[in-house]
Short mmCIF file of N, CA and C in Angstrom, two decimals:
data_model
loop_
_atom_site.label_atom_id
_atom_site.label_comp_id
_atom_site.label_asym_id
_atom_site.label_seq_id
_atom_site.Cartn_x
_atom_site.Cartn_y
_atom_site.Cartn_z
N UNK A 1 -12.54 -4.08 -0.13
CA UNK A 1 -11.66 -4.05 -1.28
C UNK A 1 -12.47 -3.76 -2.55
N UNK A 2 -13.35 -4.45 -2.40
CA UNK A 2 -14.10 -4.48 -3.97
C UNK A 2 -14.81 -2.39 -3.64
N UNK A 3 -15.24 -1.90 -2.95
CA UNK A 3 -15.65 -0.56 -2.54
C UNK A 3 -14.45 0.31 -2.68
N UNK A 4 -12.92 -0.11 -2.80
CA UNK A 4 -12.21 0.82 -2.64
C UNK A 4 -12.01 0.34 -4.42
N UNK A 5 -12.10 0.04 -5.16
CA UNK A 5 -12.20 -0.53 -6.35
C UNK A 5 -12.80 -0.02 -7.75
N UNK A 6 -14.17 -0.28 -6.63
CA UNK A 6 -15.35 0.64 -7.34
C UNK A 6 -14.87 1.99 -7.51
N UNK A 7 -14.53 2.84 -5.97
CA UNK A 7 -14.29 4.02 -6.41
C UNK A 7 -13.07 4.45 -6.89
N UNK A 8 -12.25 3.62 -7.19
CA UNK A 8 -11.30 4.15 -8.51
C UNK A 8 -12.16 4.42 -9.56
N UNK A 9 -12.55 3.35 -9.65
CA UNK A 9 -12.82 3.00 -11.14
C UNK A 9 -14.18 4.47 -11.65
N UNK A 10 -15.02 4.63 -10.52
CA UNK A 10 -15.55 5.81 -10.57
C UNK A 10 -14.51 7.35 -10.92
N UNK A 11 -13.65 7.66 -10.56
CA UNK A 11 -12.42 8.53 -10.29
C UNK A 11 -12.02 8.46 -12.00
N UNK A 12 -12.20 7.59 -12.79
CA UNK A 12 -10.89 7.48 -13.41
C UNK A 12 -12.35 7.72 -14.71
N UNK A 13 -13.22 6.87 -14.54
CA UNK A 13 -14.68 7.29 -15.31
C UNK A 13 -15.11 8.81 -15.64
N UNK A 14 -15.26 9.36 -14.22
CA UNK A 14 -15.40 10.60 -13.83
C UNK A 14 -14.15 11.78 -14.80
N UNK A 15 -12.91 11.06 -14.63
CA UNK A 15 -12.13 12.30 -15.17
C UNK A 15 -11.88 11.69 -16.59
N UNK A 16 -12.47 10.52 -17.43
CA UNK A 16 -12.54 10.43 -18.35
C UNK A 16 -13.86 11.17 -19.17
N UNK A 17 -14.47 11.14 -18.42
CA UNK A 17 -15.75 11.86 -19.09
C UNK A 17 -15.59 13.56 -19.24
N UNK A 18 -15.13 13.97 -18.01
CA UNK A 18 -14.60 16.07 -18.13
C UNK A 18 -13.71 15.93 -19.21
N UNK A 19 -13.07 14.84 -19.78
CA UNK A 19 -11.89 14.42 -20.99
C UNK A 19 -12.86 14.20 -22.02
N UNK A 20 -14.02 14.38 -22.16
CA UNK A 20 -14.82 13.65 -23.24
C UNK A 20 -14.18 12.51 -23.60
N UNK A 21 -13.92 11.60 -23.04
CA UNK A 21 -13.68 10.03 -23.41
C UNK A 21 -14.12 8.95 -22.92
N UNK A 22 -14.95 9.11 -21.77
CA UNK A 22 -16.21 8.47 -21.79
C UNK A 22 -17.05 9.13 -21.33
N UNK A 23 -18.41 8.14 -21.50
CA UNK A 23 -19.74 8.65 -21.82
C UNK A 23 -20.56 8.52 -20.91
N UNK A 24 -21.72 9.46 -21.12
CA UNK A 24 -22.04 10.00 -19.43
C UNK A 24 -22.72 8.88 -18.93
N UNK A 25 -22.89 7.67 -19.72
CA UNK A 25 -23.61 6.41 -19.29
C UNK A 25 -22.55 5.42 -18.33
N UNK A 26 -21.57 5.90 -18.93
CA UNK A 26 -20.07 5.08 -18.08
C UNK A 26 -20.10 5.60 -16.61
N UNK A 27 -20.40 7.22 -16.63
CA UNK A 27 -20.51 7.64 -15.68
C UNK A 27 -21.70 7.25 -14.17
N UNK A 28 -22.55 6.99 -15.03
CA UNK A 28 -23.89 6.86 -14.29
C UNK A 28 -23.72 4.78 -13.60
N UNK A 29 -22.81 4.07 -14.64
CA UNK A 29 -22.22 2.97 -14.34
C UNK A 29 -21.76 2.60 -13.69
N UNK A 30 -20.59 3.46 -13.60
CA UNK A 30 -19.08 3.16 -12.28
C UNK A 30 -20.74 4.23 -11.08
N UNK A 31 -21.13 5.47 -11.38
CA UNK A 31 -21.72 5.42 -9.78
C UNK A 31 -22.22 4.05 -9.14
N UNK A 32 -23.20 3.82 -9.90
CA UNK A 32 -24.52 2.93 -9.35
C UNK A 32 -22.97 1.77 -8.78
N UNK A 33 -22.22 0.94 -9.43
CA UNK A 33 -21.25 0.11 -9.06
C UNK A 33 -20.85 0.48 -7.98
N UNK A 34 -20.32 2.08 -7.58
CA UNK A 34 -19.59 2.32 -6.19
C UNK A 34 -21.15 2.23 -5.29
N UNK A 35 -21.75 2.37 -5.47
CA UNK A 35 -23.01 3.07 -4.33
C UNK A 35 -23.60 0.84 -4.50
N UNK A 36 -23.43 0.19 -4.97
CA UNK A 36 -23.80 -1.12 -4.44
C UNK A 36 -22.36 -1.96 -3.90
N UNK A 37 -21.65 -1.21 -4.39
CA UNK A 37 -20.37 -1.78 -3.43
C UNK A 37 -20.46 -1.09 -1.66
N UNK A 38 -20.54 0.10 -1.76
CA UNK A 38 -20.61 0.40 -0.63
C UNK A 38 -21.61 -0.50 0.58
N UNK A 39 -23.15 -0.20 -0.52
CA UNK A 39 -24.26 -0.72 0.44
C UNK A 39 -23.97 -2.15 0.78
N UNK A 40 -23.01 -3.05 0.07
CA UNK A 40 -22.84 -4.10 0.58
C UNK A 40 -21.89 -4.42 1.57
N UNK A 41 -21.12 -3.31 1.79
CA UNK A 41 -20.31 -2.97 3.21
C UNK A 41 -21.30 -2.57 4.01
N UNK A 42 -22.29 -2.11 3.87
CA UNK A 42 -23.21 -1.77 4.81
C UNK A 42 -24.03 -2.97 5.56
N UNK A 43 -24.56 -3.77 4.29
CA UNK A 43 -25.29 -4.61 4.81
C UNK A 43 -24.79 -5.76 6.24
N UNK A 44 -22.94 -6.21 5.04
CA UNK A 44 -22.46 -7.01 6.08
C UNK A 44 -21.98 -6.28 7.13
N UNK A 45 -22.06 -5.42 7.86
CA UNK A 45 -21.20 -4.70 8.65
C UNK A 45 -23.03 -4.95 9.84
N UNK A 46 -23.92 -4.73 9.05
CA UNK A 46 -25.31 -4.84 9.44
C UNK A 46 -24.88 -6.46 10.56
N UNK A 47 -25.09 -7.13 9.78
CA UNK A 47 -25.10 -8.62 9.93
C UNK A 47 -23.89 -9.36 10.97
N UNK A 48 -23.15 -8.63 10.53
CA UNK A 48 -22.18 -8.83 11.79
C UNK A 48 -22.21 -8.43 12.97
N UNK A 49 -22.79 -7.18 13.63
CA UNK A 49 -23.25 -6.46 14.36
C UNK A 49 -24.12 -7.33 15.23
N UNK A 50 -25.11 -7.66 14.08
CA UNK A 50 -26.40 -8.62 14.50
C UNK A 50 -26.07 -9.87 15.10
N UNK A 51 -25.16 -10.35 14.42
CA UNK A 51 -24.92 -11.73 14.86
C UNK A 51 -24.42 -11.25 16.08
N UNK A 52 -23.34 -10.74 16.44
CA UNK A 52 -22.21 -10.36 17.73
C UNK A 52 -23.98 -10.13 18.97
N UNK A 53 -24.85 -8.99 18.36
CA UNK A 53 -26.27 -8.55 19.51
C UNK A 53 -26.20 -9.95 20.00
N UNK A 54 -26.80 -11.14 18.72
CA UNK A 54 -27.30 -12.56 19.20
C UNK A 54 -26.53 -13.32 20.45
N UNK A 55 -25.14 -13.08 19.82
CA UNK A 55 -23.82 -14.12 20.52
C UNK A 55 -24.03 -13.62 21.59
N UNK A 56 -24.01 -11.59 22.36
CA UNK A 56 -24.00 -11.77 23.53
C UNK A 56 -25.10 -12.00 24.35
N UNK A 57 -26.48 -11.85 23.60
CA UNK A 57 -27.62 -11.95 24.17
C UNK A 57 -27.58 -13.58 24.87
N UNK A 58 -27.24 -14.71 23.93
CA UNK A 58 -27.01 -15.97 24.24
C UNK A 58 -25.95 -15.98 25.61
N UNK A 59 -25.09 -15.59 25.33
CA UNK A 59 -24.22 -15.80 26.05
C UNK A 59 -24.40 -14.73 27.92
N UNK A 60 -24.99 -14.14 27.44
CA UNK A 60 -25.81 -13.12 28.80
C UNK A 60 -23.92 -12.60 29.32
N UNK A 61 -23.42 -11.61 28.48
CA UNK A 61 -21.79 -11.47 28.67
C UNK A 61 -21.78 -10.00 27.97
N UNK A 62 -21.26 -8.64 28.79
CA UNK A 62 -21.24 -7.28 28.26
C UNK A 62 -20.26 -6.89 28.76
N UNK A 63 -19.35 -5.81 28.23
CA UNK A 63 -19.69 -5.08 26.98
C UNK A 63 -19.67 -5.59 25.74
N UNK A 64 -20.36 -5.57 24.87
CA UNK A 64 -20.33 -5.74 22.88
C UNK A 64 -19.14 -4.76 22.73
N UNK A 65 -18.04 -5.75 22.34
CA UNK A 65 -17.14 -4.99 21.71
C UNK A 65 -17.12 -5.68 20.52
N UNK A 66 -17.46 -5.00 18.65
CA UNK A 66 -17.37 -5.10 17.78
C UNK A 66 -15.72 -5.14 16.85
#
């Protein structure tokens, strides 16, 4: 949610700035915001993965379905 968020808010930055109404620093703002929203879908998506490897490794039980 917060990634689908970000990239509004990038979208709306973006076509405010080709509007000259905001500034290319707003721009460079909302990116860096979407690109650490994303990576933090990345990370936990990481971590969850990981944990599920652990659970079935413990559990000695396949297929890993995520």
């Amino acid at each position: 949610q917060q990634s689908k968020a970000a990239a509004a808010y990038q979208r709306l930055i973006e076509k405010g700035y080709k509007e000259g109404v905001s500034t290319f620093i707003e721009t460079v703002d909302a990116r860096t915001q979407l690109t650490n929203a994303q990576l933090l879908v990345s990370v936990q998506q990481f971590k969850l993965l990981s944990a599920l490897a652990v659970l079935e490794r413990e559990q000695a039980t396949y297929p890993l379905q995520p």
